[in-house]
Short mmCIF file of C-alpha atoms and ligand atoms in Angstrom, two decimals:
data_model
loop_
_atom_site.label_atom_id
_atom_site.label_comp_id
_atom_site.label_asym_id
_atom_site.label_seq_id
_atom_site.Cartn_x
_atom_site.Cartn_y
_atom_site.Cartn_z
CA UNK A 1 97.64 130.20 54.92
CA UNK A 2 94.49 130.86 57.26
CA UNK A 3 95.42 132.42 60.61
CA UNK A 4 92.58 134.67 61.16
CA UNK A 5 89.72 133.33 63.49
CA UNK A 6 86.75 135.21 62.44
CA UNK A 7 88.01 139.21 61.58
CA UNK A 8 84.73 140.69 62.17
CA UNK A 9 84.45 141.75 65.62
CA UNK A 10 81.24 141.41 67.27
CA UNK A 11 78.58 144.32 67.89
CA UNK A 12 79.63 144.45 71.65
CA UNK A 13 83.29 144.68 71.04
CA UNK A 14 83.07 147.41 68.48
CA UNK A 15 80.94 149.06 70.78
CA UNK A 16 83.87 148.80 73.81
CA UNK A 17 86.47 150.11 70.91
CA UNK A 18 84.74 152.93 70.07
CA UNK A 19 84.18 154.26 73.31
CA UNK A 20 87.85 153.53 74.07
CA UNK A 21 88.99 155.31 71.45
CA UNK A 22 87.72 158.79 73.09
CA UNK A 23 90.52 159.44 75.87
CA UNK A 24 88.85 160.22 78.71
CA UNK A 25 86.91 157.87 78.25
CA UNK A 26 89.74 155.00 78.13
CA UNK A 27 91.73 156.98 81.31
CA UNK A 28 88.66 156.78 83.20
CA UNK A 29 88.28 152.73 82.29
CA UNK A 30 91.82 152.23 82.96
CA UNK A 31 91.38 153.85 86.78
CA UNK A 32 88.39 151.59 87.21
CA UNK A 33 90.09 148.40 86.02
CA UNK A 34 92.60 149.19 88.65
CA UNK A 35 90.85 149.93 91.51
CA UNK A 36 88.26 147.00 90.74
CA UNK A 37 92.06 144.49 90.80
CA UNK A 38 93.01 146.28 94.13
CA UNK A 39 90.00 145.29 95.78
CA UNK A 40 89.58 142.22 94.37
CA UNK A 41 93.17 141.71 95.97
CA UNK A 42 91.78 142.32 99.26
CA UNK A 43 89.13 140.68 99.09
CA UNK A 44 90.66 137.16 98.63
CA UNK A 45 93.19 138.30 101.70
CA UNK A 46 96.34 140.09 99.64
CA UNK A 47 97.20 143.51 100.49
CA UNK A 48 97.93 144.92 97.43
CA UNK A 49 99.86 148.35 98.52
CA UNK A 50 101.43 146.63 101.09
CA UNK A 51 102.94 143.60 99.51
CA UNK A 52 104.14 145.62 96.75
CA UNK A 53 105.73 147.92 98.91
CA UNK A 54 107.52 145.52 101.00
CA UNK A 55 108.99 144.18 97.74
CA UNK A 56 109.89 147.95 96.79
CA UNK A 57 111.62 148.27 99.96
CA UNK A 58 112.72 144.31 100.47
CA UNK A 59 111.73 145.35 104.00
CA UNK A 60 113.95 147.86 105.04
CA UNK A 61 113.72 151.39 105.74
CA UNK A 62 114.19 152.75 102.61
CA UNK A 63 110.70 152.97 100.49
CA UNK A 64 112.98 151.82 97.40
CA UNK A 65 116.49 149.75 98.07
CA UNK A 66 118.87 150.92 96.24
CA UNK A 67 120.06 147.40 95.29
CA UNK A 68 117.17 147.44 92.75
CA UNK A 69 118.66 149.63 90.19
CA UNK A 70 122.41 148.10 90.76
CA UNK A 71 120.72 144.80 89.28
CA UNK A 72 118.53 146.70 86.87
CA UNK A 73 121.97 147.46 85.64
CA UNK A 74 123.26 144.20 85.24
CA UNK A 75 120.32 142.33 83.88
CA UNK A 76 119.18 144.95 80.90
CA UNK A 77 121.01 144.19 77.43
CA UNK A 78 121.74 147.78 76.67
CA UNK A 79 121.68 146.51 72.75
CA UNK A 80 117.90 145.64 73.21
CA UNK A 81 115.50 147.45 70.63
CA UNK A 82 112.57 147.43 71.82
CA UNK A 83 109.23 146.26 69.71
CA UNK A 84 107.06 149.80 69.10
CA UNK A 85 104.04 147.72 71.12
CA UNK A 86 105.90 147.29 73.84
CA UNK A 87 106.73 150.59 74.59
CA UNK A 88 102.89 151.70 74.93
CA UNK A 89 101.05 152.32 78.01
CA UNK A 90 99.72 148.67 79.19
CA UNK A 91 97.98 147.26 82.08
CA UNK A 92 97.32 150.59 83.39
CA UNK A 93 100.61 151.71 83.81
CA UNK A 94 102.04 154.60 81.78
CA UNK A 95 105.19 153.16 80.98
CA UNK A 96 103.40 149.64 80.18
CA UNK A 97 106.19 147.14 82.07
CA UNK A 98 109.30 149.36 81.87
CA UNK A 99 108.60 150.42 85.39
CA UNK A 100 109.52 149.34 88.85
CA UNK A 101 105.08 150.18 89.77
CA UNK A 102 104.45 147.41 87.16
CA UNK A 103 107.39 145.11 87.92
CA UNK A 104 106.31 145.07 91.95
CA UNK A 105 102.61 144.60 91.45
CA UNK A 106 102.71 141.87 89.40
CA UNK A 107 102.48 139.33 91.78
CA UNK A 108 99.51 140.13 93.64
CA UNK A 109 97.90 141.47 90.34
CA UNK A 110 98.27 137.31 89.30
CA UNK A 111 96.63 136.79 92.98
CA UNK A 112 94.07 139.23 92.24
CA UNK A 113 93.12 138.32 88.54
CA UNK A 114 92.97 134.52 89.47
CA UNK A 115 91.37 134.26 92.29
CA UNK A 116 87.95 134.44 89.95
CA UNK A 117 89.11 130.86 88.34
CA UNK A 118 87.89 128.96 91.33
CA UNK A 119 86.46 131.04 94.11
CA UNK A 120 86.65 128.19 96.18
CA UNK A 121 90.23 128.65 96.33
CA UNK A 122 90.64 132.37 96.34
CA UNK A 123 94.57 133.57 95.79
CA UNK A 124 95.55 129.88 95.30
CA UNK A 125 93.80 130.25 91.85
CA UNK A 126 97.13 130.69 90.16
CA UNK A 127 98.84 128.58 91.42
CA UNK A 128 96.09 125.97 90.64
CA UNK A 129 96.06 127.64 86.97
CA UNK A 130 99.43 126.71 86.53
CA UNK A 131 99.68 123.27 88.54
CA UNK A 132 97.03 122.31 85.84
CA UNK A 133 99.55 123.10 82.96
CA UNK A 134 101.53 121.24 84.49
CA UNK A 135 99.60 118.25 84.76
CA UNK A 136 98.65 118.93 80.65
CA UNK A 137 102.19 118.76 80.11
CA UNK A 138 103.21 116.00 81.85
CA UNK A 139 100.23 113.81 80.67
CA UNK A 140 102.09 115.00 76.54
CA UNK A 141 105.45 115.01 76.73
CA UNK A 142 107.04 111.40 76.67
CA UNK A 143 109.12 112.40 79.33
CA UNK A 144 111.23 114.94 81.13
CA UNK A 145 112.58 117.99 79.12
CA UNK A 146 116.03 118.75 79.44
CA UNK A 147 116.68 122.45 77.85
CA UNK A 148 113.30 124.55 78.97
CA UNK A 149 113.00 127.72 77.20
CA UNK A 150 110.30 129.89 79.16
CA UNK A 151 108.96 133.25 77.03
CA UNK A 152 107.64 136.14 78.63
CA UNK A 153 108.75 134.69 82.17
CA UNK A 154 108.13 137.74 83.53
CA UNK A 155 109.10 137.97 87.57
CA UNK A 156 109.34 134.09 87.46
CA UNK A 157 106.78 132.40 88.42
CA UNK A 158 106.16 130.64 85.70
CA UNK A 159 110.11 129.64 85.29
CA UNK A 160 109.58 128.51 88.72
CA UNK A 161 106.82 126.02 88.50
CA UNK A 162 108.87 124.22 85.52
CA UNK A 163 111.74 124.22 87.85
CA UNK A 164 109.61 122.58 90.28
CA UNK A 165 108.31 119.77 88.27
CA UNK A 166 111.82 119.00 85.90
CA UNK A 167 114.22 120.14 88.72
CA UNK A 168 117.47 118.21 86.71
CA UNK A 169 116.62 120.88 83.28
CA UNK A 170 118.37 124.26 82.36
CA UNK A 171 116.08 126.37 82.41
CA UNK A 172 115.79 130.02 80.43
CA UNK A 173 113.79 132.52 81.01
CA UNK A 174 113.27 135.34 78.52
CA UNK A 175 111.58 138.49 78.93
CA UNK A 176 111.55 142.33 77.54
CA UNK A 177 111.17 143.74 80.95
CA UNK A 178 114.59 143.98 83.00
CA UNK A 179 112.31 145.33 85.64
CA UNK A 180 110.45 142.09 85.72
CA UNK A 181 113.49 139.98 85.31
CA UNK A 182 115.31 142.15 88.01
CA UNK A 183 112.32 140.63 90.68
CA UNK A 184 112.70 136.91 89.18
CA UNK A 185 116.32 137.29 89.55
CA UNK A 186 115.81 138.63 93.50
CA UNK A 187 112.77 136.12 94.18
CA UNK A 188 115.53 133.10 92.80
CA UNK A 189 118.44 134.24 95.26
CA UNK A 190 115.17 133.76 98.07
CA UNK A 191 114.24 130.71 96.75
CA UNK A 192 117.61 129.18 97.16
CA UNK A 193 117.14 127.49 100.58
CA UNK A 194 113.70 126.30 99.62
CA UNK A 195 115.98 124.50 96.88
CA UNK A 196 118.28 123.14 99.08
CA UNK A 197 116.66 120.16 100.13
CA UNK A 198 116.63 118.93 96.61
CA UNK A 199 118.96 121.02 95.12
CA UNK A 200 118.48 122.27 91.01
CA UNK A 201 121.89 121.39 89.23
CA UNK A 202 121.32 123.83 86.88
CA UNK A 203 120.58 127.86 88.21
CA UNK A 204 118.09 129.57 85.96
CA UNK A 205 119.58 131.77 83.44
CA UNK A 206 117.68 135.21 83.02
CA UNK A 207 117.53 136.51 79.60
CA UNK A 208 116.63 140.42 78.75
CA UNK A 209 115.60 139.55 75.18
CA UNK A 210 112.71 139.72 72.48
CA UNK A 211 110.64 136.38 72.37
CA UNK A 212 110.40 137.23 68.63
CA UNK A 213 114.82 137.34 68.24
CA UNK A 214 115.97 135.48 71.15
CA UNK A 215 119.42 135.42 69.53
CA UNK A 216 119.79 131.88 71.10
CA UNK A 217 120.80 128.95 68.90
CA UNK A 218 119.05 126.42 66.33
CA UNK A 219 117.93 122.93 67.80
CA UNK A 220 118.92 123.38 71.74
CA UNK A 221 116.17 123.17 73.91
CA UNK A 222 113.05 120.60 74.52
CA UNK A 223 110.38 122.65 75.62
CA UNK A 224 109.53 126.12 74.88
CA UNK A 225 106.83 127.65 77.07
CA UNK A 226 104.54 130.40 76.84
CA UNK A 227 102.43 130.98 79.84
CA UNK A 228 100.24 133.78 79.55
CA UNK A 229 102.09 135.80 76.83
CA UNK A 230 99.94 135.99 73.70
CA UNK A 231 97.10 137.88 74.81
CA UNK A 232 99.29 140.70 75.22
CA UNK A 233 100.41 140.83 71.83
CA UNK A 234 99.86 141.81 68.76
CA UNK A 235 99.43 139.34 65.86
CA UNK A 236 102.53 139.99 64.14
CA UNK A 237 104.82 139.66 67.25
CA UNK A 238 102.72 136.14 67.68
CA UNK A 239 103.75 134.81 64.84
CA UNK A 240 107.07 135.79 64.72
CA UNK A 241 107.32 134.01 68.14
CA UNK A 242 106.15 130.96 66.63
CA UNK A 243 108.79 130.48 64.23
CA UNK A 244 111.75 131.30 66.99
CA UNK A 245 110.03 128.61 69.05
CA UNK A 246 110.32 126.23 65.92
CA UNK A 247 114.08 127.47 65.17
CA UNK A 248 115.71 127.14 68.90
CA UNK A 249 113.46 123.70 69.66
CA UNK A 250 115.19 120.01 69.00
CA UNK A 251 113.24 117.96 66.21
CA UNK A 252 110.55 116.07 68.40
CA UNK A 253 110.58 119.31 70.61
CA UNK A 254 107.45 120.27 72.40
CA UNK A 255 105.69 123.97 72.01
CA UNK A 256 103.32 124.70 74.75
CA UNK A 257 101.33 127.90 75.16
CA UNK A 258 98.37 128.48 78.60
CA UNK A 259 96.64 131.14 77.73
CA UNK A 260 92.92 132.86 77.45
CA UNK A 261 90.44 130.71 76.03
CA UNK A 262 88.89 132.80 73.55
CA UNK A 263 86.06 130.36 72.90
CA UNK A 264 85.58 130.60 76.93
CA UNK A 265 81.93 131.64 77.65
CA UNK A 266 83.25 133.97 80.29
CA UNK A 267 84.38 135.66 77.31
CA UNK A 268 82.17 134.89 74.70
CA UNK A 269 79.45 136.21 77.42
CA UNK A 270 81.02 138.88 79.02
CA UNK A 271 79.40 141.85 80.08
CA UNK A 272 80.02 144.99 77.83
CA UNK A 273 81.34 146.86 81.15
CA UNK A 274 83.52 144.50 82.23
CA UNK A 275 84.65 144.04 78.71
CA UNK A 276 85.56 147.94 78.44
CA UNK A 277 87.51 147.59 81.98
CA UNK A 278 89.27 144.42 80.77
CA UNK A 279 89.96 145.81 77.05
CA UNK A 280 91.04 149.18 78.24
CA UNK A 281 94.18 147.64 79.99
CA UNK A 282 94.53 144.79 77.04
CA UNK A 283 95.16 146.44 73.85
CA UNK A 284 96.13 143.38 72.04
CA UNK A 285 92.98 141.41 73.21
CA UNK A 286 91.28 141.53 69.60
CA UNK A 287 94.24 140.50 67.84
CA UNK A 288 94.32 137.86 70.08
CA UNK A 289 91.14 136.74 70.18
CA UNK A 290 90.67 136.84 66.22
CA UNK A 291 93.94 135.08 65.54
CA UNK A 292 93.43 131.30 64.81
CA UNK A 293 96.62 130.34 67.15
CA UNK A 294 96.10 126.33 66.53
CA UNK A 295 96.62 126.97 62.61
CA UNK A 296 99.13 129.56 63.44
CA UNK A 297 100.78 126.83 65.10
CA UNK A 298 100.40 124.13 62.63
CA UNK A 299 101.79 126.77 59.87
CA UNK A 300 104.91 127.63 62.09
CA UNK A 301 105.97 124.21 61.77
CA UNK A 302 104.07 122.00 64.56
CA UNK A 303 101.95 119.15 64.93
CA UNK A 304 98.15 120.14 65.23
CA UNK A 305 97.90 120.99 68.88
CA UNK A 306 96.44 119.02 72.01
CA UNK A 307 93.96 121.53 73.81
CA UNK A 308 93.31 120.98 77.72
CA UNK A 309 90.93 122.84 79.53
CA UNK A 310 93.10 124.32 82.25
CA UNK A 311 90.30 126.48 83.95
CA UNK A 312 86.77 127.65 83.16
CA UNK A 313 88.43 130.60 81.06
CA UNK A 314 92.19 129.44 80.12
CA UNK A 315 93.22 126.47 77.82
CA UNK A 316 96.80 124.75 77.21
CA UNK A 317 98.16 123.81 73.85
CA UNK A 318 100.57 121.66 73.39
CA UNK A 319 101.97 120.43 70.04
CA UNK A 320 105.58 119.26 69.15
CA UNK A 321 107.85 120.21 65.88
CA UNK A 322 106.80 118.27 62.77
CA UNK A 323 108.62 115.94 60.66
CA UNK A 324 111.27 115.58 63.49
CA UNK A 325 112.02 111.63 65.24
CA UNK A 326 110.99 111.38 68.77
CA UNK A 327 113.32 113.65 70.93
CA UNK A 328 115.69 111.93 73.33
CA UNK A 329 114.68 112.95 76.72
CA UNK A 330 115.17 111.78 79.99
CA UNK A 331 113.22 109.15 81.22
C1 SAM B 401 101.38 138.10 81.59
S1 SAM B 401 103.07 138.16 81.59
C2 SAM B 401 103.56 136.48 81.65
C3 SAM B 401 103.42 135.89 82.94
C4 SAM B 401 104.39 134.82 83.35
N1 SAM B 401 104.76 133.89 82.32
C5 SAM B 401 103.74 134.12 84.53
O1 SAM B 401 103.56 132.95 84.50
O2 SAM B 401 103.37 134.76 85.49
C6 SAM B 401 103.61 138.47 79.93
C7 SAM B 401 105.08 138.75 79.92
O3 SAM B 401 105.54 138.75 78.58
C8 SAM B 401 106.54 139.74 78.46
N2 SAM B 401 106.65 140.04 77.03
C9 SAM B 401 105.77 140.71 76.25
N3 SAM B 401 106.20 140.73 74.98
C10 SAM B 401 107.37 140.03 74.96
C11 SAM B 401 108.29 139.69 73.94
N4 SAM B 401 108.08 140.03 72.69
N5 SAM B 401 109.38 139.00 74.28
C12 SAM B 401 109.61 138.62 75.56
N6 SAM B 401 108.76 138.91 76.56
C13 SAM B 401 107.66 139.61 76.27
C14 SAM B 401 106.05 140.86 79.32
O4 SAM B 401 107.10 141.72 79.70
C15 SAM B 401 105.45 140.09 80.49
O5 SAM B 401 106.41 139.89 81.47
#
């Protein structure tokens, strides 16, 4: 079994580890990659402090409503061990995304980061990113999925956009942050009347689980989706997720992952600088980028995967359980 990509890292990436392995070094690279987001942010029009903040406060007087930590409550499975890499400092923030910092500043940090995809359409860039996943998906799967599993949903927005485009599924959405699945839970009560016109049968369910042990059972869903997790993981939490994704799908189920394109030449060219900023936030970006995920995928169980371009730097796979007959979906 093959899963590595190429192991040797090139000259410029061993470079950008060994100067992030000297702490100040990788605190000082850290500050920089997130000042250079912030005003990236305002550039394209988003005011990062502000819009975070109003979530923080959900626009009352309080800097912090209370009501935040009352859900925290609810949503966190207080059985949850957490994986050793999650608990590490990560995108900047000390307490990686156990925190409420992280949890309200992911949103415009998705504004900020995308809005390079297509500077044509500034902070629209994610939602383009992920309106072209859709499309990828819809031009695979034979037809509407009925049980949606979503991994690493994060504050939603993913969850949301398959809601969107199969509005009759049950959808799940699974994440190790109850911070982040605290704001998907708030930004789905807001959503509501947006709904209303045509109504979801099915509300989503929020999960505070491990991607790798979802704890959910064999053969019950159509679709399991991965937007954006894997580059923030390390290999053996990748391929653990794999074979979950193979357990809880239907035979003729569909895996599909949007992530990084490692092959991109935004990466393949990137400048060491930007590389240090980028890596110093990323820790799992090597593993990531050295991990052959298409033969990972085949060796989980799946058909060799469909690859769509999805922007200039992100790609879509799509591949379905082997061996299985053609799932029964919903025309
Ligand atoms: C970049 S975010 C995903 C973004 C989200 N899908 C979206 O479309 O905006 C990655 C998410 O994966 C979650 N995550 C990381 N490791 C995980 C794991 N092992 N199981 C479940 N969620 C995980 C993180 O908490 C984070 O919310």
């Amino acid at each position: 079994m093959t899963v590595a990509r190429d192991t040797s890292l090139g000259p410029v990436s061993r470079l950008v580890n060994g100067i992030l392995a000297i702490k100040p070094l990788a605190n000082f690279a850290k500050r920089q990659a997130r000042s250079m987001m912030i005003k990236r942010a305002e550039a394209v029009g988003v005011d990062w402090r502000r819009d975070a903040q109003d979530l923080r406060s959900r626009g009352g007087e309080l800097d912090f409503d209370p009501a935040w930590e009352r859900e925290l409550e609810q949503i966190q499975n207080p059985d949850l061990i957490y994986p050793d890499y999650y608990l590490q400092p990560f995108h900047a923030y000390e307490q990686g995304n156990l925190s409420w910092e992280a949890a309200t500043e992911v949103e415009v940090a998705a504004k900020a980061v995308h809005a390079q995809l297509w500077p044509e359409v500034g902070a629209a860039g994610t939602m383009k990113l992920r309106r072209n996943y859709l499309d990828a998906l819809n031009s695979q799967l034979s037809a509407a999925p009925r049980d949606i599993l979503d991994i690493g949903c994060s504050v939603g927005i993913s969850t949301f956009t398959l809601q969107t485009a199969y509005p009759q599924a049950q959808i799940t959405g699974v994440d190790l942050s109850p911070y982040f699945l605290a704001i998907a839970q708030y930004r789905c009560q807001q959503r509501s009347p947006e709904l209303d016109n045509s109504p979801s049968p099915h509300p989503i369910r929020w999960m505070h689980t491990a991607a790798e042990s979802t704890g959910l059972p064999d053969n019950t869903f159509d679709l399991v989706s991965a937007f954006l997790l894997f580059h923030e993981l390390p290999r053996t939490a990748t391929l653990k997720i794999l074979r979950e994704a193979r357990r809880v799908l239907r035979p003729g189920g569909y895996f599909a992952m949007m992530d990084s394109n490692p092959r991109a030449e935004g990466y393949v060219k990137m400048p060491p600088y930007i590389l240090t900023l980028l890596k110093s936030t990323e820790p799992f970006l090597d593993d990531y980028f050295t991990l052959d995920i298409e033969q990972a995928m085949v060796d989980a169980g799946f058909t060799r995967p469909d690859l769509t371009h999805t922007s200039p730097r992100h790609y879509t796979l799509i591949a379905q359980v082997c061996g299985g007959d053609e799932i029964e979906l919903d025309k």
